[in-house]
Short mmCIF file of N, CA and C in Angstrom, two decimals:
data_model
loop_
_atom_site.label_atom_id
_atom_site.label_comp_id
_atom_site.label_asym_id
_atom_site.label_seq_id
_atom_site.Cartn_x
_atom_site.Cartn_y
_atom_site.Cartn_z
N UNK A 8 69.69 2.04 137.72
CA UNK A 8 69.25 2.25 136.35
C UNK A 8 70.42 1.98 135.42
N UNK A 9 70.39 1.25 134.69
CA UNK A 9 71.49 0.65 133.43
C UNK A 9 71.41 2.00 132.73
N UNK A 10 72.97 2.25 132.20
CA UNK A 10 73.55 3.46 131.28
C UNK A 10 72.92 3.79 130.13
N UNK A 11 72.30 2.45 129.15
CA UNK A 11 71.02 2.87 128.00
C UNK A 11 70.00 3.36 128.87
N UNK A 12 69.31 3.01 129.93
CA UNK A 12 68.12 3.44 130.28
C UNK A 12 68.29 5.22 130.58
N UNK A 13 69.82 5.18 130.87
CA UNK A 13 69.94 6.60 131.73
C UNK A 13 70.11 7.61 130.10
N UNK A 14 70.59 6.97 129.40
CA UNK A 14 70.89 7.57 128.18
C UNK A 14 69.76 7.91 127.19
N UNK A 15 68.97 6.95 127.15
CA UNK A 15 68.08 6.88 125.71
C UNK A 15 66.53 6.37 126.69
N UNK A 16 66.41 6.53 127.73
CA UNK A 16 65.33 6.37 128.39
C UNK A 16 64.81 4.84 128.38
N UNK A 17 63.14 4.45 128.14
CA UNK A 17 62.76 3.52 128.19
C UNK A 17 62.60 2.59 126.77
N UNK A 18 63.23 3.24 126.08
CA UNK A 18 63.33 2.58 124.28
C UNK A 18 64.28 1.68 124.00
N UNK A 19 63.71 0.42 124.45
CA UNK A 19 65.04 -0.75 124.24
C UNK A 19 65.58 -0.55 122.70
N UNK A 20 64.46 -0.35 121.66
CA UNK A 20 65.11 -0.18 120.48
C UNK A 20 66.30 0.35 120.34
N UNK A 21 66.75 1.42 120.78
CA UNK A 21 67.74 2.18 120.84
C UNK A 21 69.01 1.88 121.59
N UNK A 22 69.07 0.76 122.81
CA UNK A 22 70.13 0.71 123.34
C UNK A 22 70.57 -0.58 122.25
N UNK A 23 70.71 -1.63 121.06
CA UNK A 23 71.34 -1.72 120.66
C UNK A 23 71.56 -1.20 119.79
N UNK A 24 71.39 0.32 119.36
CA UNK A 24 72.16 1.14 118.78
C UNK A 24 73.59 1.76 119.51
N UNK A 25 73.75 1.95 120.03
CA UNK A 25 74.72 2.26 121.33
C UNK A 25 75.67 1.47 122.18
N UNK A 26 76.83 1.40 121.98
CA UNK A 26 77.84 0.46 123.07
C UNK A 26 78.83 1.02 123.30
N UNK A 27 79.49 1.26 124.53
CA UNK A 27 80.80 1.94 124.99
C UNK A 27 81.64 0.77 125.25
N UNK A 28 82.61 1.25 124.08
CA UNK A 28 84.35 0.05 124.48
C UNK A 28 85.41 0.64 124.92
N UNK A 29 85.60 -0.43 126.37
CA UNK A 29 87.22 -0.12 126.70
C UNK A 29 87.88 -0.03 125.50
N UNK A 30 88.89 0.67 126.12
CA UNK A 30 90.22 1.40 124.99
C UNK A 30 90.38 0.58 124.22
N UNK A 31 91.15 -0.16 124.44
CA UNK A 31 91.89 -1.59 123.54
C UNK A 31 90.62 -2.67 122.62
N UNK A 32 89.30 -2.44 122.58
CA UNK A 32 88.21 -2.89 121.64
C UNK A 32 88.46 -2.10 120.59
N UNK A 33 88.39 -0.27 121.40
CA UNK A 33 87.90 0.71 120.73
C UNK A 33 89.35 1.20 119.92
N UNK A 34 90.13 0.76 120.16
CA UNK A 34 91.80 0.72 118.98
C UNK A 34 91.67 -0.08 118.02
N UNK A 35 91.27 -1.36 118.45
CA UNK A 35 90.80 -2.43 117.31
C UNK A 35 90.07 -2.07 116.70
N UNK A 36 88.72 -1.63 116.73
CA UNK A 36 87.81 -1.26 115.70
C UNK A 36 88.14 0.21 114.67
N UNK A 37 88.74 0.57 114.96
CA UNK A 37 89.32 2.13 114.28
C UNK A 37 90.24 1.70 113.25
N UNK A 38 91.28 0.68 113.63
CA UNK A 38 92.45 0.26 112.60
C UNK A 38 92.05 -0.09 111.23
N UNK A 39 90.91 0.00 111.12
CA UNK A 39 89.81 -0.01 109.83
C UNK A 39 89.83 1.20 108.91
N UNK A 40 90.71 1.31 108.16
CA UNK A 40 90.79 2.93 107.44
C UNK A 40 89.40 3.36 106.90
N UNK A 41 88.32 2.74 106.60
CA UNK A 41 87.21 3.01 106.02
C UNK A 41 86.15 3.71 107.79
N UNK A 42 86.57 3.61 108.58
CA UNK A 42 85.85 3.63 109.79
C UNK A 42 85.59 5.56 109.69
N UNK A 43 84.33 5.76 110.44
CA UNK A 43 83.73 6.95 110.84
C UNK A 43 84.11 7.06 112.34
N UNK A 44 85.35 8.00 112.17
CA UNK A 44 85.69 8.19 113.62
C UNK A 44 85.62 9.66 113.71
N UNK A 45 84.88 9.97 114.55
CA UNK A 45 84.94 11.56 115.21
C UNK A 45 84.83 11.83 116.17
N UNK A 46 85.50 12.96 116.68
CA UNK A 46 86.30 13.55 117.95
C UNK A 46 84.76 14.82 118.10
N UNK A 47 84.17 14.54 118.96
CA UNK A 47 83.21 15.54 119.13
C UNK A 47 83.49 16.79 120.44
N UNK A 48 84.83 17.16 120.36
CA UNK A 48 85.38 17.98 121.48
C UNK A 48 85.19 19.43 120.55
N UNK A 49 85.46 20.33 121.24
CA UNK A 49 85.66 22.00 120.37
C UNK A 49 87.01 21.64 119.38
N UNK A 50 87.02 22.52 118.31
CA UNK A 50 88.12 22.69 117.55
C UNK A 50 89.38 22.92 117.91
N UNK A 51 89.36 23.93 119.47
CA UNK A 51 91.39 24.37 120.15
C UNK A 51 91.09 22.95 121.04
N UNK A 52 90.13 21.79 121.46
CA UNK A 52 90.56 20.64 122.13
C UNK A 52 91.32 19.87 120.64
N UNK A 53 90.79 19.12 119.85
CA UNK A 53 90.66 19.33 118.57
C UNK A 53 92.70 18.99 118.17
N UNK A 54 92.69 20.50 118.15
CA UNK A 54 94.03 21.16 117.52
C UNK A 54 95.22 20.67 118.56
N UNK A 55 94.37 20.77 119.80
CA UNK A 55 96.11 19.89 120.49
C UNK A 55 96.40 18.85 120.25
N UNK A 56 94.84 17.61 120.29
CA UNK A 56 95.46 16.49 120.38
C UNK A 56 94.48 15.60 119.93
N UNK A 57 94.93 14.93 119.00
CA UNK A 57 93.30 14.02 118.65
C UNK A 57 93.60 12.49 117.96
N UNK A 58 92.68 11.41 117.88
CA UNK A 58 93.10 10.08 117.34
C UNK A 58 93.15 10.12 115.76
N UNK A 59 94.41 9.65 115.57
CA UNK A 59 94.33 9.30 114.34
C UNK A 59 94.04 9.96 113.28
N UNK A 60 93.03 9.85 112.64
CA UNK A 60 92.48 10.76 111.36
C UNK A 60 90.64 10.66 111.97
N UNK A 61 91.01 10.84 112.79
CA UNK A 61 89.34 10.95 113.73
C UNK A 61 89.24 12.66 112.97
N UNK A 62 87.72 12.76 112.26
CA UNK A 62 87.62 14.07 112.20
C UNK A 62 86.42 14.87 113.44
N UNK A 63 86.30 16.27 113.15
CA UNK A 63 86.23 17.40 114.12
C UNK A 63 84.64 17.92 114.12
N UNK A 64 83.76 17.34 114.82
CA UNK A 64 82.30 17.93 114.82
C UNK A 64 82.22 18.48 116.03
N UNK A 65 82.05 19.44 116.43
CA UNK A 65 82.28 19.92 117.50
C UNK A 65 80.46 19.82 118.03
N UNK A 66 80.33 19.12 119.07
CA UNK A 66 79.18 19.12 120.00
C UNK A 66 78.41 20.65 120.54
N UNK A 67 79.26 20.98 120.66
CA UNK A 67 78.31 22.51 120.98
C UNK A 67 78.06 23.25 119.80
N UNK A 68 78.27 22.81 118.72
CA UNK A 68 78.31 23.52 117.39
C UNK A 68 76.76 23.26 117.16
N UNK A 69 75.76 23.42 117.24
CA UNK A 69 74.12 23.24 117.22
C UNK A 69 74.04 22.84 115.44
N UNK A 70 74.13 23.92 114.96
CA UNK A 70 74.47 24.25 113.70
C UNK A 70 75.47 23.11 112.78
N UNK A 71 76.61 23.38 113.00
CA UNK A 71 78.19 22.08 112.04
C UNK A 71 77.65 21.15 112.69
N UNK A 72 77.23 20.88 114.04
CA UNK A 72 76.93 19.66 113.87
C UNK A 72 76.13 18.79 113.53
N UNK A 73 74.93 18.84 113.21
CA UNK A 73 73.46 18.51 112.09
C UNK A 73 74.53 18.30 111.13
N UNK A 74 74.53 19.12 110.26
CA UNK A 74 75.03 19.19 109.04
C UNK A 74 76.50 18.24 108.72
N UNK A 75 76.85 18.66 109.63
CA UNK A 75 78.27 17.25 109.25
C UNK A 75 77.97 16.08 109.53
N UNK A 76 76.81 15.43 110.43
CA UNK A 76 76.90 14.63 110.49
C UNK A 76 75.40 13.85 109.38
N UNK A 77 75.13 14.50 109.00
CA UNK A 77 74.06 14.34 107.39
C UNK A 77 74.69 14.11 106.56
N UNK A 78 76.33 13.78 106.60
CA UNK A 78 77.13 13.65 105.09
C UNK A 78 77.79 12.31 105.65
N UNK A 79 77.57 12.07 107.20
CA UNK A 79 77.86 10.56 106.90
C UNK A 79 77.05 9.37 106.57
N UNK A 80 77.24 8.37 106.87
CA UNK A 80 76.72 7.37 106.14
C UNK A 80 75.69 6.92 107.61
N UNK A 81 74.55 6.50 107.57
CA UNK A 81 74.01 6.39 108.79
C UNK A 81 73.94 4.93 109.37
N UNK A 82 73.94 4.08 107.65
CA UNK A 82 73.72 2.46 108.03
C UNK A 82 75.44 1.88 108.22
N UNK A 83 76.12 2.75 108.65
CA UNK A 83 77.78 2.72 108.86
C UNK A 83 77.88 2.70 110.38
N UNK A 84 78.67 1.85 110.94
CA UNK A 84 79.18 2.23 112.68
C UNK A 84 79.66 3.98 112.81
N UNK A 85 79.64 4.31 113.54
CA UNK A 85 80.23 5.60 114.00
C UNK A 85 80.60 5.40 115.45
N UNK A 86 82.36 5.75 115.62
CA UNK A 86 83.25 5.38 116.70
C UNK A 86 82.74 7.12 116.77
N UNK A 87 82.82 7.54 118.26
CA UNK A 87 82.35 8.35 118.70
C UNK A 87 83.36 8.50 119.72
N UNK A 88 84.10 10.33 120.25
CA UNK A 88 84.88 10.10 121.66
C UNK A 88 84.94 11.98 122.07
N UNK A 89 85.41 11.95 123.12
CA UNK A 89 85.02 13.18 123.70
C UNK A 89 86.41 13.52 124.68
N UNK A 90 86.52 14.39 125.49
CA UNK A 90 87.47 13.97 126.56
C UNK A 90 86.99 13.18 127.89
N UNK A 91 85.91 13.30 128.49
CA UNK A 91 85.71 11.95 129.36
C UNK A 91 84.25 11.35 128.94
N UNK A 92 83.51 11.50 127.99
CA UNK A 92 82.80 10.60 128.31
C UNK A 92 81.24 11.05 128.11
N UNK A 93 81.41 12.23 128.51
CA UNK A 93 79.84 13.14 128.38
C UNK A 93 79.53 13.15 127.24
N UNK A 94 80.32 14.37 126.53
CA UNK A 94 79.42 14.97 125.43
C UNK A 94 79.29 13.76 124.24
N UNK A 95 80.25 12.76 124.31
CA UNK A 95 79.89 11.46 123.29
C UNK A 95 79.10 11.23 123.42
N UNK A 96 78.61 10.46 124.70
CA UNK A 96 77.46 10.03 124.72
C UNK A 96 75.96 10.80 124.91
N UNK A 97 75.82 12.49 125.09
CA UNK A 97 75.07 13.40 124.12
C UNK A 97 74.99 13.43 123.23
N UNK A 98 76.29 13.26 122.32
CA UNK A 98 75.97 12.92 120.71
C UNK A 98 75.58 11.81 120.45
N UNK A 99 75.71 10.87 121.03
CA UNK A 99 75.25 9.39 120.63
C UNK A 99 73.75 9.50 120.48
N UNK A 100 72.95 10.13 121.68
CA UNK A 100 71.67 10.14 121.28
C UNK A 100 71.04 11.07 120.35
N UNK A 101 71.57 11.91 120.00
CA UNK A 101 71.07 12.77 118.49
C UNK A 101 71.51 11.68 117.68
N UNK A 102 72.68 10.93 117.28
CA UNK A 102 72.77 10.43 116.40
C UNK A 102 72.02 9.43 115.91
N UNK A 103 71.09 8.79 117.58
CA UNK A 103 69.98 7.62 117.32
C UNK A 103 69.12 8.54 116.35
N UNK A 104 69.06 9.75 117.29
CA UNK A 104 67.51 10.18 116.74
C UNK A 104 67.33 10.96 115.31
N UNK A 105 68.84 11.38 114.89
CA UNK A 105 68.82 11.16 113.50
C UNK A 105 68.83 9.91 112.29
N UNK A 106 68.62 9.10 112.86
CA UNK A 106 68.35 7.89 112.74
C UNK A 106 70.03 6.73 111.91
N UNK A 107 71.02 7.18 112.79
CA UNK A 107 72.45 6.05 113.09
C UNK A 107 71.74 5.04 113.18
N UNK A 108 72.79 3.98 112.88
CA UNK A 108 72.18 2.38 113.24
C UNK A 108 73.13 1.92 114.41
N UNK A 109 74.36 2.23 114.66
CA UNK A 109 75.01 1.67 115.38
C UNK A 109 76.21 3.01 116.20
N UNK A 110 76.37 2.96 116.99
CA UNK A 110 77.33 3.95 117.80
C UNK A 110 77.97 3.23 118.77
N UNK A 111 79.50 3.61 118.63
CA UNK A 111 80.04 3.37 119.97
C UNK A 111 81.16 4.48 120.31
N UNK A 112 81.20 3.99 121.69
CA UNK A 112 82.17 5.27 121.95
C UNK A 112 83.18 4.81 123.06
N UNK A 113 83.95 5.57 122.84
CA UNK A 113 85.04 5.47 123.99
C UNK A 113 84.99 5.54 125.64
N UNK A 114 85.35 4.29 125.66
CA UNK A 114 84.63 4.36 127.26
C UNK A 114 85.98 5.57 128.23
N UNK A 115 85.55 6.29 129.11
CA UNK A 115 86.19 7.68 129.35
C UNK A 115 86.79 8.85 128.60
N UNK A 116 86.79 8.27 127.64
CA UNK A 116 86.96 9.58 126.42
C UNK A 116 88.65 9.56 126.53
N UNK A 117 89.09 10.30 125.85
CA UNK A 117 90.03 10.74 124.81
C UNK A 117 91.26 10.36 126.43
N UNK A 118 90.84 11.29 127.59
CA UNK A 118 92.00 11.24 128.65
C UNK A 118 92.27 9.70 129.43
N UNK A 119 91.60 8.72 128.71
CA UNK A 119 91.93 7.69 128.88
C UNK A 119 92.71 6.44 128.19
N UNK A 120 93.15 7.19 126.77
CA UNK A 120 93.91 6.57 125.93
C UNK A 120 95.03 6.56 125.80
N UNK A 121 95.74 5.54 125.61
CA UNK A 121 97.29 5.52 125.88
C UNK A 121 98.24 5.30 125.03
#
């Protein structure tokens, strides 16, 4: 079963909303100061160590996270990253289904960047 199917089920619509880039894509596309980058780890992951000016929606936050992510822009990319890999791509699919146009994320998350 291909990673959209496992992710977003049988809705092709949705897997080109969605793409995971090796590191070195996913550096290139960020160097964009206008870019929507967020770190969807807890706030003390967060506080040790995080990319750039990536800001802080924390995934288990049910609540901050709706709401913070209603103040971004939806017809905008959103770089998406986690520490390996999971909870991004959990947020990736709320973010389809709040209706994002485009998501990508860090392929292994945060402990794979160098």
């Amino acid at each position: 079963m291909s990673l959209f199917k496992t992710l977003f089920g049988s809705k092709a619509e949705q897997s080109d909303k969605f793409e995971v880039l090796e590191v070195s894509k996913y550096k290139e596309a960020i160097k964009d100061p206008k870019v929507q980058l967020v770190d969807v780890r807890t706030a003390k992951e967060y506080k040790r160590w995080h990319i750039g000016k990536a800001i802080n929606i924390d995934f288990f936050d049910k609540v901050d996270f709706q709401k913070s992510f209603e103040k971004l822009q939806k017809d905008k990319p959103v770089y998406l990253y986690c520490q390996s890999g999971n909870r991004s791509q959990k947020a990736a699919r709320k973010l389809i289904e709040m209706g994002f146009e485009k998501i990508y994320d860090l392929k292994g998350g945060i402990i794979r960047w160098q």
